[in-house]
PDB file of C-alpha atoms in Angstrom:
ATOM      1  CA  MET A   2      71.402  77.880  98.589  1.00 69.00           C
ATOM      2  CA  ALA A   3      74.014  75.524  99.994  1.00 87.00           C
ATOM      3  CA  PHE A   4      77.052  74.096  98.240  1.00 95.00           C
ATOM      4  CA  PRO A   5      78.389  70.554  98.740  1.00 95.00           C
ATOM      5  CA  ASP A   6      80.570  70.489 101.857  1.00 96.00           C
ATOM      6  CA  LEU A   7      84.245  70.363 100.869  1.00 95.00           C
ATOM      7  CA  VAL A   8      85.653  70.860 104.347  1.00 95.00           C
ATOM      8  CA  PRO A   9      86.127  67.201 105.410  1.00 95.00           C
ATOM      9  CA  ASP A  10      88.057  66.421 102.230  1.00 93.00           C
ATOM     10  CA  LEU A  11      90.153  69.574 102.540  1.00 94.00           C
ATOM     11  CA  LYS A  12      91.030  68.817 106.155  1.00 92.00           C
ATOM     12  CA  SER A  13      92.097  65.294 105.236  1.00 92.00           C
ATOM     13  CA  ARG A  14      94.520  66.692 102.660  1.00 89.00           C
ATOM     14  CA  MET A  15      95.925  69.568 104.698  1.00 89.00           C
ATOM     15  CA  GLY A  16      97.543  67.948 107.709  1.00 85.00           C
ATOM     16  CA  ALA A  17      98.764  70.549 110.213  1.00 88.00           C
ATOM     17  CA  LEU A  18      96.574  73.411 109.068  1.00 93.00           C
ATOM     18  CA  ARG A  19      96.080  76.074 111.753  1.00 95.00           C
ATOM     19  CA  GLY A  20      93.569  78.379 110.100  1.00 95.00           C
ATOM     20  CA  ARG A  21      89.783  78.032 110.139  1.00 94.00           C
ATOM     21  CA  LEU A  22      87.842  76.233 107.422  1.00 96.00           C
ATOM     22  CA  ILE A  23      84.081  76.861 107.402  1.00 97.00           C
ATOM     23  CA  ALA A  24      81.581  75.315 104.991  1.00 97.00           C
ATOM     24  CA  ASN A  25      78.817  77.433 103.435  1.00 97.00           C
ATOM     25  CA  GLN A  26      79.767  80.533 105.391  1.00 97.00           C
ATOM     26  CA  PRO A  27      77.418  83.485 104.721  1.00 96.00           C
ATOM     27  CA  LEU A  28      79.334  86.454 103.304  1.00 97.00           C
ATOM     28  CA  VAL A  29      76.552  89.015 103.577  1.00 95.00           C
ATOM     29  CA  GLU A  30      77.931  90.494 106.807  1.00 93.00           C
ATOM     30  CA  LEU A  31      81.441  90.718 105.356  1.00 94.00           C
ATOM     31  CA  THR A  32      80.511  93.178 102.599  1.00 94.00           C
ATOM     32  CA  TRP A  33      79.623  96.829 102.933  1.00 93.00           C
ATOM     33  CA  PHE A  34      76.628  96.377 100.615  1.00 96.00           C
ATOM     34  CA  ARG A  35      75.294  93.651 102.950  1.00 96.00           C
ATOM     35  CA  VAL A  36      74.246  91.419 100.053  1.00 97.00           C
ATOM     36  CA  GLY A  37      75.262  88.081  98.594  1.00 96.00           C
ATOM     37  CA  GLY A  38      75.291  84.343  99.104  1.00 97.00           C
ATOM     38  CA  PRO A  39      77.689  82.047 100.980  1.00 97.00           C
ATOM     39  CA  ALA A  40      81.247  80.949 100.360  1.00 98.00           C
ATOM     40  CA  GLN A  41      81.366  77.230  99.616  1.00 98.00           C
ATOM     41  CA  VAL A  42      84.374  77.230 101.945  1.00 98.00           C
ATOM     42  CA  LEU A  43      85.740  80.194 103.875  1.00 98.00           C
ATOM     43  CA  PHE A  44      89.395  79.868 104.893  1.00 97.00           C
ATOM     44  CA  MET A  45      91.003  82.266 107.351  1.00 97.00           C
ATOM     45  CA  PRO A  46      94.733  81.462 107.608  1.00 97.00           C
ATOM     46  CA  GLU A  47      96.673  82.133 110.781  1.00 97.00           C
ATOM     47  CA  ASP A  48      99.653  83.670 109.005  1.00 97.00           C
ATOM     48  CA  GLU A  49     101.622  83.615 105.763  1.00 97.00           C
ATOM     49  CA  GLN A  50     103.131  80.197 106.487  1.00 97.00           C
ATOM     50  CA  ASP A  51      99.670  78.752 107.083  1.00 97.00           C
ATOM     51  CA  LEU A  52      98.396  80.308 103.850  1.00 98.00           C
ATOM     52  CA  SER A  53     101.341  78.862 101.929  1.00 97.00           C
ATOM     53  CA  HIS A  54     100.738  75.421 103.439  1.00 96.00           C
ATOM     54  CA  PHE A  55      97.070  75.524 102.454  1.00 97.00           C
ATOM     55  CA  LEU A  56      97.706  76.575  98.859  1.00 97.00           C
ATOM     56  CA  THR A  57     100.519  74.035  98.470  1.00 96.00           C
ATOM     57  CA  HIS A  58      98.121  71.213  99.343  1.00 95.00           C
ATOM     58  CA  LEU A  59      94.989  72.559  97.638  1.00 96.00           C
ATOM     59  CA  SER A  60      93.941  70.741  94.496  1.00 94.00           C
ATOM     60  CA  ALA A  61      94.457  72.864  91.382  1.00 93.00           C
ATOM     61  CA  ASP A  62      90.845  72.349  90.290  1.00 94.00           C
ATOM     62  CA  VAL A  63      89.395  74.134  93.354  1.00 96.00           C
ATOM     63  CA  PRO A  64      88.703  77.815  92.582  1.00 96.00           C
ATOM     64  CA  VAL A  65      90.221  80.382  94.955  1.00 97.00           C
ATOM     65  CA  THR A  66      88.776  83.852  95.558  1.00 97.00           C
ATOM     66  CA  VAL A  67      90.275  86.441  97.905  1.00 96.00           C
ATOM     67  CA  ILE A  68      88.271  89.076  99.762  1.00 95.00           C
ATOM     68  CA  GLY A  69      89.353  91.856 102.089  1.00 91.00           C
ATOM     69  CA  LEU A  70      87.166  94.246 104.051  1.00 91.00           C
ATOM     70  CA  GLY A  71      84.379  93.909 101.469  1.00 91.00           C
ATOM     71  CA  SER A  72      84.254  97.650 100.859  1.00 90.00           C
ATOM     72  CA  ASN A  73      84.502  97.536  97.063  1.00 92.00           C
ATOM     73  CA  LEU A  74      82.778  94.225  96.457  1.00 95.00           C
ATOM     74  CA  ILE A  75      79.547  92.676  95.237  1.00 97.00           C
ATOM     75  CA  VAL A  76      79.039  89.027  96.203  1.00 98.00           C
ATOM     76  CA  ARG A  77      76.396  87.619  93.888  1.00 97.00           C
ATOM     77  CA  ASP A  78      73.294  86.060  95.416  1.00 97.00           C
ATOM     78  CA  GLY A  79      74.169  82.450  94.530  1.00 97.00           C
ATOM     79  CA  GLY A  80      77.379  82.613  96.527  1.00 97.00           C
ATOM     80  CA  VAL A  81      80.980  81.811  95.660  1.00 98.00           C
ATOM     81  CA  PRO A  82      82.006  78.278  94.657  1.00 98.00           C
ATOM     82  CA  GLY A  83      85.340  76.901  95.792  1.00 97.00           C
ATOM     83  CA  VAL A  84      87.417  78.504  98.541  1.00 98.00           C
ATOM     84  CA  VAL A  85      87.132  82.122  99.636  1.00 98.00           C
ATOM     85  CA  ILE A  86      90.218  83.293 101.523  1.00 98.00           C
ATOM     86  CA  ARG A  87      89.998  86.171 103.970  1.00 97.00           C
ATOM     87  CA  LEU A  88      93.129  87.350 105.748  1.00 95.00           C
ATOM     88  CA  GLY A  89      92.764  88.375 109.373  1.00 91.00           C
ATOM     89  CA  ARG A  90      94.754  88.760 112.579  1.00 91.00           C
ATOM     90  CA  GLY A  91      97.955  87.233 111.254  1.00 93.00           C
ATOM     91  CA  PHE A  92      98.158  89.898 108.575  1.00 97.00           C
ATOM     92  CA  ASN A  93      97.366  93.069 110.529  1.00 96.00           C
ATOM     93  CA  GLU A  94     100.750  94.216 111.856  1.00 97.00           C
ATOM     94  CA  ILE A  95     102.221  97.652 111.167  1.00 98.00           C
ATOM     95  CA  LYS A  96     105.960  98.342 111.601  1.00 98.00           C
ATOM     96  CA  ILE A  97     107.734 101.681 111.328  1.00 98.00           C
ATOM     97  CA  GLU A  98     111.163 101.253 109.726  1.00 97.00           C
ATOM     98  CA  GLU A  99     114.154 103.516 109.219  1.00 96.00           C
ATOM     99  CA  GLY A 100     114.111 106.021 106.386  1.00 97.00           C
ATOM    100  CA  SER A 101     110.418 106.976 106.753  1.00 97.00           C
ATOM    101  CA  ARG A 102     109.240 103.534 105.713  1.00 98.00           C
ATOM    102  CA  ILE A 103     106.184 101.601 106.865  1.00 98.00           C
ATOM    103  CA  ARG A 104     105.642  97.852 106.559  1.00 98.00           C
ATOM    104  CA  ALA A 105     102.019  96.722 106.812  1.00 98.00           C
ATOM    105  CA  GLY A 106     100.113  93.476 106.587  1.00 98.00           C
ATOM    106  CA  THR A 107      97.485  93.366 103.873  1.00 98.00           C
ATOM    107  CA  ALA A 108      94.557  92.965 106.291  1.00 97.00           C
ATOM    108  CA  VAL A 109      95.328  96.379 107.813  1.00 97.00           C
ATOM    109  CA  PRO A 110      92.735  99.033 106.887  1.00 96.00           C
ATOM    110  CA  ASP A 111      94.237 101.785 104.747  1.00 95.00           C
ATOM    111  CA  VAL A 112      93.179 104.418 107.270  1.00 95.00           C
ATOM    112  CA  LYS A 113      95.225 102.722 110.016  1.00 97.00           C
ATOM    113  CA  VAL A 114      98.354 102.932 107.902  1.00 97.00           C
ATOM    114  CA  ALA A 115      97.673 106.620 107.280  1.00 96.00           C
ATOM    115  CA  ARG A 116      97.283 107.187 111.026  1.00 96.00           C
ATOM    116  CA  ALA A 117     100.417 105.215 111.864  1.00 97.00           C
ATOM    117  CA  ALA A 118     102.357 107.307 109.366  1.00 97.00           C
ATOM    118  CA  GLN A 119     101.046 110.522 110.880  1.00 97.00           C
ATOM    119  CA  GLU A 120     101.981 109.415 114.389  1.00 96.00           C
ATOM    120  CA  ALA A 121     105.486 108.513 113.162  1.00 97.00           C
ATOM    121  CA  SER A 122     105.927 111.920 111.428  1.00 97.00           C
ATOM    122  CA  ILE A 123     105.876 110.284 107.984  1.00 97.00           C
ATOM    123  CA  ALA A 124     104.306 112.326 105.183  1.00 96.00           C
ATOM    124  CA  GLY A 125     103.122 111.121 101.793  1.00 96.00           C
ATOM    125  CA  LEU A 126     100.620 108.483 102.878  1.00 96.00           C
ATOM    126  CA  SER A 127      97.702 110.714 103.886  1.00 95.00           C
ATOM    127  CA  PHE A 128      95.753 109.771 100.753  1.00 94.00           C
ATOM    128  CA  LEU A 129      95.214 106.311 102.236  1.00 95.00           C
ATOM    129  CA  ARG A 130      92.762 107.971 104.639  1.00 93.00           C
ATOM    130  CA  GLY A 131      90.393 108.367 101.690  1.00 90.00           C
ATOM    131  CA  ILE A 132      90.399 104.713 100.585  1.00 89.00           C
ATOM    132  CA  PRO A 133      87.699 102.632 102.353  1.00 87.00           C
ATOM    133  CA  GLY A 134      89.476  99.290 102.248  1.00 90.00           C
ATOM    134  CA  ALA A 135      92.524  97.314 103.342  1.00 95.00           C
ATOM    135  CA  ILE A 136      96.101  97.334 102.079  1.00 97.00           C
ATOM    136  CA  GLY A 137      95.576  94.139 100.079  1.00 96.00           C
ATOM    137  CA  GLY A 138      92.908  95.803  97.983  1.00 94.00           C
ATOM    138  CA  ALA A 139      95.046  98.903  97.506  1.00 95.00           C
ATOM    139  CA  LEU A 140      97.861  96.711  96.186  1.00 97.00           C
ATOM    140  CA  ARG A 141      95.624  94.716  93.864  1.00 95.00           C
ATOM    141  CA  MET A 142      93.916  97.704  92.234  1.00 92.00           C
ATOM    142  CA  ASN A 143      96.449 100.508  92.666  1.00 95.00           C
ATOM    143  CA  GLY A 144      94.065 102.146  95.079  1.00 91.00           C
ATOM    144  CA  GLY A 145      94.149 105.901  95.192  1.00 90.00           C
ATOM    145  CA  ALA A 146      92.324 108.995  96.371  1.00 87.00           C
ATOM    146  CA  TYR A 147      92.845 112.733  96.798  1.00 87.00           C
ATOM    147  CA  GLY A 148      95.834 113.000  94.520  1.00 87.00           C
ATOM    148  CA  GLY A 149      97.759 109.906  95.616  1.00 92.00           C
ATOM    149  CA  GLU A 150      98.005 106.316  94.384  1.00 94.00           C
ATOM    150  CA  THR A 151      99.542 103.144  95.757  1.00 96.00           C
ATOM    151  CA  ARG A 152     102.178 103.115  93.021  1.00 96.00           C
ATOM    152  CA  ASP A 153     103.445 106.487  94.243  1.00 96.00           C
ATOM    153  CA  VAL A 154     104.581 105.086  97.592  1.00 97.00           C
ATOM    154  CA  LEU A 155     105.049 101.309  97.219  1.00 98.00           C
ATOM    155  CA  ILE A 156     108.566  99.907  97.481  1.00 98.00           C
ATOM    156  CA  GLU A 157     107.645  96.237  97.309  1.00 98.00           C
ATOM    157  CA  ALA A 158     104.841  93.794  97.969  1.00 98.00           C
ATOM    158  CA  ARG A 159     105.050  90.279  99.328  1.00 98.00           C
ATOM    159  CA  GLY A 160     102.605  87.521  98.459  1.00 98.00           C
ATOM    160  CA  VAL A 161     101.886  83.810  98.032  1.00 98.00           C
ATOM    161  CA  ASP A 162     101.030  82.352  94.632  1.00 97.00           C
ATOM    162  CA  ARG A 163      98.554  79.568  93.830  1.00 96.00           C
ATOM    163  CA  GLY A 164     101.260  76.949  94.250  1.00 95.00           C
ATOM    164  CA  GLY A 165     102.093  78.149  97.764  1.00 97.00           C
ATOM    165  CA  ARG A 166     105.344  79.892  96.824  1.00 97.00           C
ATOM    166  CA  VAL A 167     106.236  83.148  98.634  1.00 98.00           C
ATOM    167  CA  ARG A 168     107.155  85.869  96.145  1.00 97.00           C
ATOM    168  CA  ILE A 169     108.426  89.456  96.321  1.00 98.00           C
ATOM    169  CA  PHE A 170     107.300  92.083  93.803  1.00 98.00           C
ATOM    170  CA  THR A 171     109.042  95.409  93.322  1.00 98.00           C
ATOM    171  CA  ASN A 172     106.999  98.455  92.393  1.00 97.00           C
ATOM    172  CA  ALA A 173     108.008  97.888  88.755  1.00 97.00           C
ATOM    173  CA  ASP A 174     106.948  94.228  88.974  1.00 97.00           C
ATOM    174  CA  MET A 175     103.418  95.359  89.818  1.00 97.00           C
ATOM    175  CA  HIS A 176     103.012  96.981  86.371  1.00 97.00           C
ATOM    176  CA  TYR A 177     100.632  99.559  87.757  1.00 96.00           C
ATOM    177  CA  THR A 178      98.275 101.649  85.664  1.00 93.00           C
ATOM    178  CA  TYR A 179      95.138 103.528  86.713  1.00 90.00           C
ATOM    179  CA  ARG A 180      93.207 101.273  89.122  1.00 88.00           C
ATOM    180  CA  HIS A 181      94.995  98.222  87.744  1.00 92.00           C
ATOM    181  CA  CYS A 182      97.779  95.897  88.865  1.00 96.00           C
ATOM    182  CA  GLY A 183      99.632  93.714  86.390  1.00 96.00           C
ATOM    183  CA  ALA A 184     101.006  91.239  88.941  1.00 96.00           C
ATOM    184  CA  PRO A 185      99.766  87.658  88.431  1.00 96.00           C
ATOM    185  CA  ASP A 186      96.110  87.249  89.372  1.00 93.00           C
ATOM    186  CA  ASP A 187      96.791  84.169  91.473  1.00 94.00           C
ATOM    187  CA  VAL A 188      99.039  85.983  93.955  1.00 97.00           C
ATOM    188  CA  ILE A 189      97.552  86.677  97.389  1.00 98.00           C
ATOM    189  CA  PHE A 190      99.377  89.680  98.794  1.00 98.00           C
ATOM    190  CA  THR A 191     100.388  89.389 102.438  1.00 98.00           C
ATOM    191  CA  GLU A 192     102.524  92.457 103.165  1.00 98.00           C
ATOM    192  CA  ALA A 193     103.557  95.807 101.697  1.00 98.00           C
ATOM    193  CA  LEU A 194     106.494  98.148 102.271  1.00 98.00           C
ATOM    194  CA  PHE A 195     105.794 101.846 101.704  1.00 98.00           C
ATOM    195  CA  GLN A 196     108.121 104.814 101.357  1.00 98.00           C
ATOM    196  CA  GLY A 197     107.147 108.137 102.894  1.00 97.00           C
ATOM    197  CA  GLU A 198     109.148 111.225 103.773  1.00 96.00           C
ATOM    198  CA  PRO A 199     109.783 113.161 106.989  1.00 97.00           C
ATOM    199  CA  GLY A 200     106.889 115.398 107.878  1.00 96.00           C
ATOM    200  CA  ASP A 201     105.236 117.472 110.577  1.00 96.00           C
ATOM    201  CA  PRO A 202     102.578 115.419 112.427  1.00 96.00           C
ATOM    202  CA  ALA A 203     100.326 118.473 112.793  1.00 96.00           C
ATOM    203  CA  VAL A 204     100.455 119.217 109.072  1.00 96.00           C
ATOM    204  CA  ILE A 205      99.820 115.561 108.213  1.00 96.00           C
ATOM    205  CA  SER A 206      96.910 115.425 110.656  1.00 95.00           C
ATOM    206  CA  ALA A 207      95.378 118.534 109.098  1.00 95.00           C
ATOM    207  CA  ALA A 208      95.620 116.974 105.637  1.00 94.00           C
ATOM    208  CA  MET A 209      93.890 113.826 106.869  1.00 94.00           C
ATOM    209  CA  ASP A 210      91.157 115.872 108.551  1.00 94.00           C
ATOM    210  CA  LYS A 211      90.562 117.676 105.269  1.00 93.00           C
ATOM    211  CA  ILE A 212      90.154 114.342 103.471  1.00 93.00           C
ATOM    212  CA  THR A 213      87.709 113.157 106.142  1.00 91.00           C
ATOM    213  CA  GLU A 214      85.647 116.326 105.878  1.00 92.00           C
ATOM    214  CA  SER A 215      85.566 116.088 102.087  1.00 90.00           C
ATOM    215  CA  ARG A 216      84.406 112.477 102.141  1.00 89.00           C
ATOM    216  CA  GLU A 217      81.665 113.193 104.658  1.00 88.00           C
ATOM    217  CA  ALA A 218      80.446 116.190 102.642  1.00 88.00           C
ATOM    218  CA  THR A 219      80.459 114.556  99.205  1.00 86.00           C
ATOM    219  CA  GLN A 220      80.096 110.776  99.600  1.00 88.00           C
ATOM    220  CA  PRO A 221      77.316 108.607 101.105  1.00 88.00           C
ATOM    221  CA  ILE A 222      79.755 106.967 103.511  1.00 81.00           C
ATOM    222  CA  LYS A 223      77.077 106.241 106.113  1.00 83.00           C
ATOM    223  CA  SER A 224      75.004 104.233 103.638  1.00 88.00           C
ATOM    224  CA  ARG A 225      75.402 100.625 102.576  1.00 93.00           C
ATOM    225  CA  THR A 226      77.602 101.269  99.569  1.00 92.00           C
ATOM    226  CA  GLY A 227      80.623  99.900  97.767  1.00 91.00           C
ATOM    227  CA  GLY A 228      82.568 103.088  97.164  1.00 87.00           C
ATOM    228  CA  SER A 229      83.236 104.350  93.656  1.00 91.00           C
ATOM    229  CA  THR A 230      81.359 102.097  91.261  1.00 95.00           C
ATOM    230  CA  PHE A 231      83.069 102.884  87.967  1.00 96.00           C
ATOM    231  CA  LYS A 232      86.575 103.934  86.985  1.00 93.00           C
ATOM    232  CA  ASN A 233      87.013 107.416  85.574  1.00 94.00           C
ATOM    233  CA  PRO A 234      87.391 107.026  81.780  1.00 94.00           C
ATOM    234  CA  ALA A 235      90.276 108.859  80.167  1.00 91.00           C
ATOM    235  CA  GLY A 236      89.386 112.514  79.879  1.00 92.00           C
ATOM    236  CA  HIS A 237      86.153 112.168  81.857  1.00 95.00           C
ATOM    237  CA  LYS A 238      84.777 111.882  85.368  1.00 94.00           C
ATOM    238  CA  ALA A 239      82.427 108.956  85.800  1.00 96.00           C
ATOM    239  CA  TRP A 240      79.989 110.827  88.022  1.00 96.00           C
ATOM    240  CA  GLN A 241      79.546 113.612  85.468  1.00 97.00           C
ATOM    241  CA  LEU A 242      78.752 111.113  82.706  1.00 97.00           C
ATOM    242  CA  ILE A 243      76.287 109.334  84.991  1.00 98.00           C
ATOM    243  CA  ASP A 244      74.630 112.610  85.972  1.00 97.00           C
ATOM    244  CA  ALA A 245      74.403 113.754  82.352  1.00 97.00           C
ATOM    245  CA  ALA A 246      72.711 110.460  81.474  1.00 97.00           C
ATOM    246  CA  GLY A 247      69.953 111.231  83.988  1.00 97.00           C
ATOM    247  CA  CYS A 248      70.875 108.422  86.375  1.00 97.00           C
ATOM    248  CA  ARG A 249      71.093 110.328  89.665  1.00 97.00           C
ATOM    249  CA  GLY A 250      68.512 108.722  91.981  1.00 96.00           C
ATOM    250  CA  LEU A 251      67.766 105.881  89.539  1.00 97.00           C
ATOM    251  CA  THR A 252      66.562 102.705  91.295  1.00 97.00           C
ATOM    252  CA  VAL A 253      66.287  98.968  90.686  1.00 97.00           C
ATOM    253  CA  GLY A 254      64.445  97.331  93.539  1.00 97.00           C
ATOM    254  CA  ALA A 255      66.003  98.682  96.724  1.00 97.00           C
ATOM    255  CA  ALA A 256      69.259  99.629  94.990  1.00 97.00           C
ATOM    256  CA  GLU A 257      69.747 103.298  94.156  1.00 97.00           C
ATOM    257  CA  VAL A 258      72.208 105.591  92.436  1.00 97.00           C
ATOM    258  CA  SER A 259      73.199 107.931  95.247  1.00 96.00           C
ATOM    259  CA  GLN A 260      71.696 111.409  95.162  1.00 95.00           C
ATOM    260  CA  MET A 261      74.792 112.720  96.953  1.00 93.00           C
ATOM    261  CA  HIS A 262      77.404 111.239  94.595  1.00 94.00           C
ATOM    262  CA  CYS A 263      76.124 109.426  91.531  1.00 95.00           C
ATOM    263  CA  ASN A 264      79.192 107.230  91.088  1.00 96.00           C
ATOM    264  CA  PHE A 265      78.066 105.462  94.267  1.00 96.00           C
ATOM    265  CA  LEU A 266      75.366 102.797  94.380  1.00 97.00           C
ATOM    266  CA  ILE A 267      73.604 102.238  97.685  1.00 97.00           C
ATOM    267  CA  ASN A 268      71.489  99.509  99.239  1.00 97.00           C
ATOM    268  CA  ARG A 269      68.493 101.315 100.739  1.00 95.00           C
ATOM    269  CA  GLY A 270      67.595  98.135 102.650  1.00 94.00           C
ATOM    270  CA  GLY A 271      66.566  94.788 101.235  1.00 94.00           C
ATOM    271  CA  ALA A 272      68.355  95.058  97.899  1.00 97.00           C
ATOM    272  CA  SER A 273      69.761  91.901  96.369  1.00 97.00           C
ATOM    273  CA  ALA A 274      73.149  91.667  94.709  1.00 97.00           C
ATOM    274  CA  ALA A 275      71.260  91.239  91.438  1.00 97.00           C
ATOM    275  CA  ASP A 276      69.449  94.550  92.055  1.00 98.00           C
ATOM    276  CA  ILE A 277      72.749  96.363  92.580  1.00 98.00           C
ATOM    277  CA  GLU A 278      74.504  94.785  89.624  1.00 98.00           C
ATOM    278  CA  THR A 279      71.508  95.316  87.338  1.00 98.00           C
ATOM    279  CA  LEU A 280      71.400  98.954  88.387  1.00 98.00           C
ATOM    280  CA  GLY A 281      75.080  99.308  87.560  1.00 98.00           C
ATOM    281  CA  GLU A 282      74.599  97.742  84.134  1.00 98.00           C
ATOM    282  CA  THR A 283      71.618 100.016  83.509  1.00 98.00           C
ATOM    283  CA  VAL A 284      73.781 103.013  84.306  1.00 98.00           C
ATOM    284  CA  ARG A 285      76.482 101.736  81.947  1.00 98.00           C
ATOM    285  CA  ALA A 286      73.963 101.335  79.134  1.00 98.00           C
ATOM    286  CA  ARG A 287      72.533 104.825  79.619  1.00 98.00           C
ATOM    287  CA  VAL A 288      75.960 106.435  79.736  1.00 98.00           C
ATOM    288  CA  LYS A 289      76.959 104.563  76.584  1.00 97.00           C
ATOM    289  CA  GLY A 290      73.792 105.778  74.890  1.00 97.00           C
ATOM    290  CA  THR A 291      74.227 109.432  75.824  1.00 97.00           C
ATOM    291  CA  SER A 292      78.009 109.863  75.609  1.00 96.00           C
ATOM    292  CA  GLY A 293      79.362 106.879  73.714  1.00 96.00           C
ATOM    293  CA  VAL A 294      81.653 106.104  76.683  1.00 97.00           C
ATOM    294  CA  ASP A 295      81.949 102.573  78.067  1.00 97.00           C
ATOM    295  CA  LEU A 296      82.152 102.768  81.846  1.00 97.00           C
ATOM    296  CA  GLU A 297      84.353 100.100  83.423  1.00 96.00           C
ATOM    297  CA  TRP A 298      83.424  98.606  86.776  1.00 97.00           C
ATOM    298  CA  GLU A 299      85.752  99.524  89.620  1.00 93.00           C
ATOM    299  CA  ILE A 300      83.791  97.429  92.119  1.00 94.00           C
ATOM    300  CA  LYS A 301      84.810  93.782  92.070  1.00 95.00           C
ATOM    301  CA  ARG A 302      81.975  91.304  91.449  1.00 97.00           C
ATOM    302  CA  ILE A 303      82.386  87.662  92.465  1.00 97.00           C
ATOM    303  CA  GLY A 304      80.313  84.509  92.658  1.00 97.00           C
ATOM    304  CA  VAL A 305      77.326  83.188  90.747  1.00 97.00           C
ATOM    305  CA  ALA A 306      73.765  84.393  90.314  1.00 95.00           C
ATOM    306  CA  ARG A 307      70.987  82.742  92.254  1.00 92.00           C
ATOM    307  CA  GLU A 308      69.305  79.991  90.235  1.00 81.00           C
TER     308      GLU A 308
END
């Protein structure tokens, strides 16, 4: 499907905008599942100032959706109305600062920050190696893996709100809980400052290698997947509940519950977003029926269903 083209009107309102505006841009290649419809408008700002300028001049009635690397995301088959913002080159800088600190743009993959920390002899950030996304996603959902979480190392985050105002959030301002951030939903994070501690590069490298080996041995990372599908409920592990409900290997169309790790859904080739989401909801219903536990989606789902 195609949405009405908003780009000419947006350009007329924006003046000296430097970023790219693209109408009806397919998003399928920007998600790890390789499913989904187009963005009505895709905007890729040049830098924070450009992003602020755009949001300042954007009509309040135009919906805004932010995507990162697409690793933990389902874009529904009908696409995403309004503007989809994807941060790129202007948000991918990493700086090593005094006191074992690292400043990183939110388009930087988590693994690159982990590597930069290792090379700078900074310990405490190795867990980022196990998160298949970018820093922006880690900030927004308190991303974590292998015993570490974003809230453990974040000093402050910088972002732009829906009105175009640049704002700074301390760790406390983020109101973090498990896989949840309490900062305002309209804020688009642009940069993060992390605190590590002095460490031995060889020891840090070994820890990262161990994480890599564990992921390769236990997760279907070479498949078209979206990472962990559901949050771990209090007192439970999601994969155990899913396994106990008999969902390992369950399919809907070409979508499948991974045989390797049943808290992962995979696109075996040709699955639609509806197949994947329906499979997830089927898993939720079966787990509810067998254990009484309501699984909560960890994967973000955006857009509208195909008509």
